[in-house]
Amino acid sequence: MTKTTISALAVLLLAAVAFHQQPARAADIACPAVLQDMAPCLPFLQGGGGSPSGDCCAGVRSLYASADTTAERRATCECLKTAYRQVQAQLSAAQALPDDCGLSLPYVITPDIDCNT
């Protein structure tokens, strides 16, 4: 599994994590950490399974919890968008991932999401 492959999966899912509307501060989240959290989800996102693994959902929840400021959510979103451009993932899987992992998001995951809104 290459970093490029790991990157793509991240985009779709955590464009979702990008927004909670809190005051902005410098982003403490780095792309490698985002991709590490999302790595176990790659098989699911590329169509390799009926449901995400427990490790995948743990990574999704960890990433969601760690992106708790506007700046961190924006940084996470941009990282995931870049990854998505590099790796092929199924949009339907990315859109299903938050719900499959027990997270409810108030927006739809798309590869074109505006990370600044």
XYZ file of N, CA, C and O in Angstrom:
468
model
N 0.851 -1.162 0.000
C 0.000 0.000 0.000
C 0.906 1.237 0.000
O 1.691 1.429 0.898
N 0.810 2.063 -1.030
C 1.651 3.238 -1.154
C 1.029 4.447 -0.470
O -0.163 4.467 -0.193
N 1.853 5.457 -0.245
C 1.334 6.686 0.355
C 0.298 7.315 -0.564
O -0.666 7.908 -0.108
N 0.493 7.165 -1.845
C -0.467 7.702 -2.806
C -1.810 7.027 -2.626
O -2.860 7.676 -2.630
N -1.804 5.735 -2.460
C -3.046 4.996 -2.278
C -3.729 5.421 -0.986
O -4.937 5.639 -0.951
N -2.969 5.567 0.044
C -3.516 5.969 1.332
C -4.090 7.376 1.237
O -5.127 7.676 1.804
N -3.448 8.227 0.481
C -3.885 9.609 0.353
C -5.278 9.731 -0.231
O -6.074 10.552 0.212
N -5.580 8.987 -1.247
C -6.856 9.128 -1.932
C -8.030 8.856 -1.022
O -9.030 9.559 -1.069
N -7.935 7.856 -0.237
C -9.033 7.511 0.623
C -9.317 8.621 1.593
O -10.468 8.905 1.907
N -8.325 9.261 2.042
C -8.493 10.278 3.039
C -9.331 11.427 2.543
O -10.133 11.967 3.283
N -9.147 11.832 1.324
C -9.864 12.977 0.787
C -11.339 12.876 0.989
O -11.968 13.774 1.532
N -11.903 11.834 0.533
C -13.350 11.709 0.550
C -13.923 11.745 1.940
O -14.871 12.463 2.213
N -13.384 10.926 2.785
C -13.948 10.851 4.107
C -13.766 12.141 4.859
O -14.701 12.663 5.424
N -12.579 12.637 4.883
C -12.406 13.698 5.827
C -12.486 15.077 5.291
O -12.210 16.005 6.016
N -12.951 15.172 4.124
C -13.451 16.468 3.751
C -14.578 16.696 4.731
O -14.874 17.820 5.119
N -15.182 15.622 5.138
C -16.266 15.671 6.094
C -15.812 16.219 7.438
O -16.522 16.995 8.054
N -14.669 15.814 7.894
C -14.177 16.241 9.196
C -13.848 17.723 9.196
O -13.706 18.335 10.233
N -13.790 18.301 8.043
C -13.270 19.647 7.891
C -14.001 20.734 8.643
O -13.433 21.769 8.868
N -15.243 20.544 8.999
C -15.960 21.710 9.500
C -16.804 21.491 10.743
O -17.711 20.704 10.728
N -16.513 22.239 11.769
C -17.310 22.256 13.004
C -17.564 23.676 13.470
O -18.111 23.861 14.514
N -17.110 24.681 12.840
C -17.268 26.089 13.162
C -16.824 26.426 14.577
O -17.629 26.663 15.466
N -15.519 26.457 14.738
C -14.918 26.943 15.974
C -13.856 27.962 15.585
O -13.468 28.036 14.438
N -13.355 28.739 16.536
C -12.359 29.749 16.202
C -11.124 29.126 15.555
O -10.671 28.056 15.934
N -10.571 29.834 14.583
C -9.392 29.340 13.865
C -8.133 29.531 14.707
O -7.980 30.491 15.428
N -7.231 28.587 14.595
C -5.890 28.689 15.160
C -4.988 27.918 14.212
O -5.447 27.251 13.294
N -3.713 27.997 14.417
C -2.794 27.298 13.525
C -3.110 25.806 13.535
O -3.364 25.217 14.581
N -3.094 25.208 12.366
C -3.406 23.783 12.260
C -2.280 22.941 12.836
O -1.123 23.129 12.493
N -2.636 22.026 13.724
C -1.669 21.125 14.338
C -1.678 19.757 13.665
O -0.946 18.874 14.081
N -2.513 19.580 12.666
C -2.645 18.289 12.002
C -1.811 18.295 10.725
O -1.926 19.198 9.908
N -0.984 17.277 10.563
C -0.141 17.147 9.371
C -0.675 16.021 8.493
O -1.234 15.043 8.993
N -0.483 16.168 7.187
C -0.976 15.166 6.241
C -0.519 13.740 6.573
O -1.332 12.826 6.500
N 0.733 13.522 6.911
C 1.129 12.142 7.217
C 0.302 11.516 8.343
O -0.023 10.337 8.287
N -0.069 12.308 9.335
C -0.892 11.785 10.428
C -2.300 11.455 9.936
O -2.886 10.441 10.327
N -2.839 12.312 9.068
C -4.165 12.061 8.497
C -4.141 10.745 7.725
O -5.016 9.893 7.876
N -3.135 10.585 6.884
C -3.045 9.391 6.055
C -2.820 8.136 6.877
O -3.343 7.076 6.549
N -2.080 8.262 7.956
C -1.860 7.110 8.835
C -3.176 6.666 9.472
O -3.464 5.470 9.536
N -3.974 7.626 9.922
C -5.278 7.276 10.517
C -6.188 6.605 9.496
O -6.973 5.723 9.832
N -6.090 7.038 8.247
C -6.984 6.549 7.208
C -6.492 5.292 6.500
O -7.262 4.638 5.795
N -5.261 4.926 6.670
C -4.671 3.791 5.957
C -5.496 2.502 6.050
O -5.687 1.819 5.036
N -6.017 2.142 7.218
C -6.795 0.897 7.295
C -8.091 0.926 6.488
O -8.706 -0.108 6.264
N -8.516 2.112 6.040
C -9.771 2.243 5.287
C -9.590 2.036 3.798
O -10.583 1.911 3.065
N -8.377 2.012 3.334
C -8.134 1.959 1.902
C -8.816 0.791 1.202
O -9.463 0.994 0.172
N -8.740 -0.435 1.716
C -9.428 -1.535 1.027
C -10.931 -1.285 0.881
O -11.500 -1.534 -0.180
N -11.564 -0.773 1.923
C -12.993 -0.474 1.858
C -13.267 0.612 0.824
O -14.180 0.493 0.003
N -12.473 1.677 0.845
C -12.694 2.805 -0.061
C -12.451 2.452 -1.523
O -13.004 3.078 -2.414
N -11.634 1.452 -1.741
C -11.364 1.036 -3.115
C -12.275 -0.112 -3.540
O -12.040 -0.743 -4.559
N -13.309 -0.368 -2.766
C -14.307 -1.361 -3.141
C -13.986 -2.773 -2.725
O -14.576 -3.718 -3.238
N -13.109 -2.943 -1.748
C -12.676 -4.271 -1.378
C -13.408 -4.900 -0.216
O -12.909 -5.825 0.404
N -14.573 -4.412 0.134
C -15.259 -5.051 1.239
C -16.648 -4.487 1.444
O -16.957 -3.388 1.004
N -17.463 -5.249 2.143
C -18.828 -4.840 2.394
C -18.945 -3.782 3.478
O -19.866 -2.979 3.477
N -18.017 -3.781 4.410
C -18.045 -2.793 5.480
C -16.615 -2.485 5.913
O -15.716 -3.308 5.747
N -16.395 -1.291 6.479
C -15.043 -0.937 6.914
C -14.612 -1.774 8.121
O -15.446 -2.197 8.922
N -13.324 -1.971 8.245
C -12.784 -2.740 9.372
C -12.865 -1.933 10.665
O -13.044 -0.713 10.650
N -12.711 -2.627 11.769
C -12.671 -1.955 13.065
C -11.521 -0.964 13.147
O -11.666 0.121 13.700
N -10.365 -1.337 12.592
C -9.212 -0.431 12.590
C -9.494 0.805 11.748
O -9.080 1.912 12.096
N -10.197 0.620 10.647
C -10.575 1.744 9.803
C -11.443 2.711 10.600
O -11.166 3.919 10.652
N -12.488 2.209 11.218
C -13.405 3.076 11.972
C -12.700 3.741 13.153
O -12.983 4.898 13.475
N -11.780 3.041 13.781
C -11.017 3.653 14.874
C -10.196 4.829 14.348
O -10.116 5.882 14.991
N -9.606 4.674 13.173
C -8.838 5.759 12.567
C -9.719 6.929 12.179
O -9.356 8.092 12.376
N -10.885 6.638 11.639
C -11.835 7.680 11.256
C -12.263 8.473 12.491
O -12.253 9.706 12.492
N -12.604 7.777 13.545
C -13.038 8.456 14.774
C -11.899 9.259 15.401
O -12.109 10.367 15.903
N -10.694 8.714 15.356
C -9.533 9.423 15.890
C -9.276 10.710 15.111
O -9.034 11.772 15.701
N -9.337 10.631 13.806
C -9.120 11.806 12.977
C -10.218 12.836 13.207
O -9.945 14.029 13.348
N -11.436 12.384 13.269
C -12.573 13.277 13.513
C -12.395 14.017 14.840
O -12.593 15.227 14.927
N -12.005 13.290 15.876
C -11.838 13.892 17.199
C -10.654 14.853 17.251
O -10.695 15.861 17.959
N -9.597 14.565 16.515
C -8.404 15.403 16.588
C -8.533 16.695 15.786
O -7.833 17.659 16.065
N -9.417 16.732 14.814
C -9.619 17.942 14.009
C -10.715 18.772 14.656
O -11.841 18.837 14.183
N -10.373 19.448 15.759
C -11.406 20.130 16.524
C -11.414 21.651 16.396
O -12.169 22.330 17.072
N -10.586 22.204 15.514
C -10.641 23.639 15.244
C -10.874 23.840 13.751
O -10.658 22.931 12.940
N -11.274 25.037 13.397
C -11.493 25.344 11.982
C -10.219 25.126 11.180
O -10.250 24.513 10.103
N -9.094 25.602 11.685
C -7.820 25.452 10.965
C -7.457 23.981 10.782
O -6.994 23.579 9.711
N -7.682 23.172 11.805
C -7.364 21.738 11.702
C -8.298 21.035 10.733
O -7.870 20.159 9.973
N -9.558 21.397 10.746
C -10.505 20.784 9.807
C -10.174 21.175 8.369
O -10.245 20.341 7.467
N -9.793 22.410 8.164
C -9.403 22.850 6.812
C -8.155 22.121 6.341
O -8.085 21.689 5.190
N -7.175 21.992 7.217
C -5.938 21.290 6.857
C -6.224 19.826 6.531
O -5.687 19.272 5.562
N -7.065 19.202 7.331
C -7.450 17.813 7.092
C -8.171 17.684 5.756
O -7.878 16.791 4.954
N -9.092 18.576 5.509
C -9.854 18.574 4.255
C -8.918 18.691 3.052
O -9.029 17.930 2.090
N -8.003 19.647 3.099
C -7.073 19.847 1.972
C -6.192 18.618 1.763
O -5.928 18.211 0.631
N -5.747 18.022 2.845
C -4.928 16.808 2.750
C -5.711 15.697 2.069
O -5.204 15.018 1.167
N -6.943 15.521 2.473
C -7.772 14.454 1.911
C -8.097 14.707 0.441
O -8.136 13.788 -0.363
N -8.328 15.953 0.081
C -8.597 16.274 -1.326
C -7.383 15.955 -2.192
O -7.527 15.406 -3.283
N -6.204 16.302 -1.706
C -4.978 16.010 -2.445
C -4.801 14.505 -2.609
O -4.477 14.016 -3.688
N -5.044 13.779 -1.538
C -4.915 12.322 -1.581
C -5.903 11.727 -2.575
O -5.573 10.809 -3.330
N -7.104 12.236 -2.601
C -8.133 11.718 -3.496
C -7.725 11.853 -4.955
O -7.995 10.989 -5.774
N -7.054 12.944 -5.266
C -6.593 13.167 -6.641
C -5.541 12.140 -7.051
O -5.359 11.882 -8.229
N -4.851 11.578 -6.084
C -3.744 10.672 -6.371
C -4.148 9.200 -6.388
O -3.475 8.388 -7.006
N -5.202 8.848 -5.705
C -5.594 7.448 -5.571
C -7.051 7.285 -5.958
O -7.878 8.116 -5.670
N -7.367 6.185 -6.564
C -8.756 5.940 -6.953
C -9.513 5.288 -5.804
O -9.165 4.221 -5.333
N -10.557 5.981 -5.392
C -11.448 5.440 -4.370
C -12.871 5.597 -4.889
O -13.140 6.460 -5.725
N -13.748 4.763 -4.416
C -15.143 4.842 -4.843
C -15.862 5.905 -4.019
O -15.874 5.844 -2.785
N -16.460 6.865 -4.709
C -17.142 7.954 -4.028
C -18.238 7.428 -3.103
O -18.395 7.896 -1.968
N -18.975 6.438 -3.559
C -20.058 5.900 -2.726
C -19.517 5.316 -1.418
O -20.140 5.460 -0.360
N -18.365 4.680 -1.469
C -17.755 4.126 -0.257
C -17.312 5.253 0.676
O -17.520 5.184 1.891
N -16.708 6.296 0.106
C -16.264 7.428 0.916
C -17.452 8.121 1.572
O -17.375 8.528 2.736
N -18.546 8.247 0.848
C -19.731 8.885 1.406
C -20.388 8.027 2.478
O -20.982 8.551 3.416
N -20.268 6.715 2.372
C -20.864 5.806 3.353
C -19.996 5.639 4.603
O -20.515 5.287 5.669
N -18.707 5.890 4.486
C -17.770 5.587 5.568
C -18.118 6.249 6.905
O -18.126 5.559 7.931
N -18.404 7.550 6.960
C -18.718 8.125 8.276
C -19.886 7.412 8.961
O -19.776 7.040 10.135
N -20.972 7.220 8.240
C -22.146 6.555 8.821
C -21.823 5.116 9.218
O -22.218 4.650 10.289
N -21.080 4.425 8.367
C -20.693 3.042 8.669
C -19.830 2.953 9.923
O -19.781 1.912 10.569
N -19.150 4.055 10.246
C -18.295 4.086 11.437
C -18.955 4.810 12.612
O -18.304 5.103 13.610
N -20.243 5.102 12.490
C -20.981 5.680 13.596
C -20.871 7.187 13.740
O -21.152 7.727 14.816
N -20.451 7.889 12.685
C -20.370 9.349 12.727
C -21.461 9.944 11.853
O -21.717 9.457 10.755
N -22.061 10.997 12.327
C -23.072 11.700 11.556
C -22.499 13.049 11.137
O -22.090 13.836 11.988
N -22.442 13.293 9.838
C -21.896 14.542 9.331
C -23.001 15.401 8.731
O -23.879 14.879 8.053
N -22.940 16.719 8.938
C -23.989 17.601 8.434
C -23.771 18.048 6.985
O -24.346 19.033 6.549
N -22.942 17.356 6.233
C -22.653 17.716 4.853
C -22.337 16.449 4.081
O -22.071 15.400 4.654
N -22.362 16.565 2.765
C -22.091 15.433 1.883
C -20.620 15.469 1.476
O -20.097 16.518 1.102
N -19.968 14.339 1.533
C -18.574 14.237 1.107
C -18.523 14.226 -0.417
O -19.192 13.420 -1.048
N -17.736 15.125 -0.967
C -17.497 15.160 -2.403
C -16.034 15.499 -2.654
O -15.405 16.154 -1.820
N -15.485 15.113 -3.798
C -14.095 15.455 -4.083
C -13.919 16.943 -4.379
O -12.797 17.438 -4.369
N -15.018 17.665 -4.587
C -14.943 19.095 -4.902
C -15.349 19.986 -3.734
O -15.559 21.180 -3.924
N -15.440 19.441 -2.551
C -15.877 20.238 -1.403
C -14.954 21.437 -1.208
O -13.744 21.350 -1.416
N -15.521 22.560 -0.838
C -14.753 23.773 -0.572
C -14.308 23.717 0.894
O -15.119 23.886 1.809
N -13.028 23.517 1.098
C -12.506 23.360 2.452
C -12.527 24.663 3.262
O -12.293 24.648 4.461
N -12.819 25.773 2.626
C -12.856 27.059 3.323
C -14.253 27.448 3.791
O -14.439 28.521 4.351
N -15.234 26.582 3.536
C -16.595 26.936 3.973
C -17.103 25.968 5.023
O -16.588 24.916 5.203
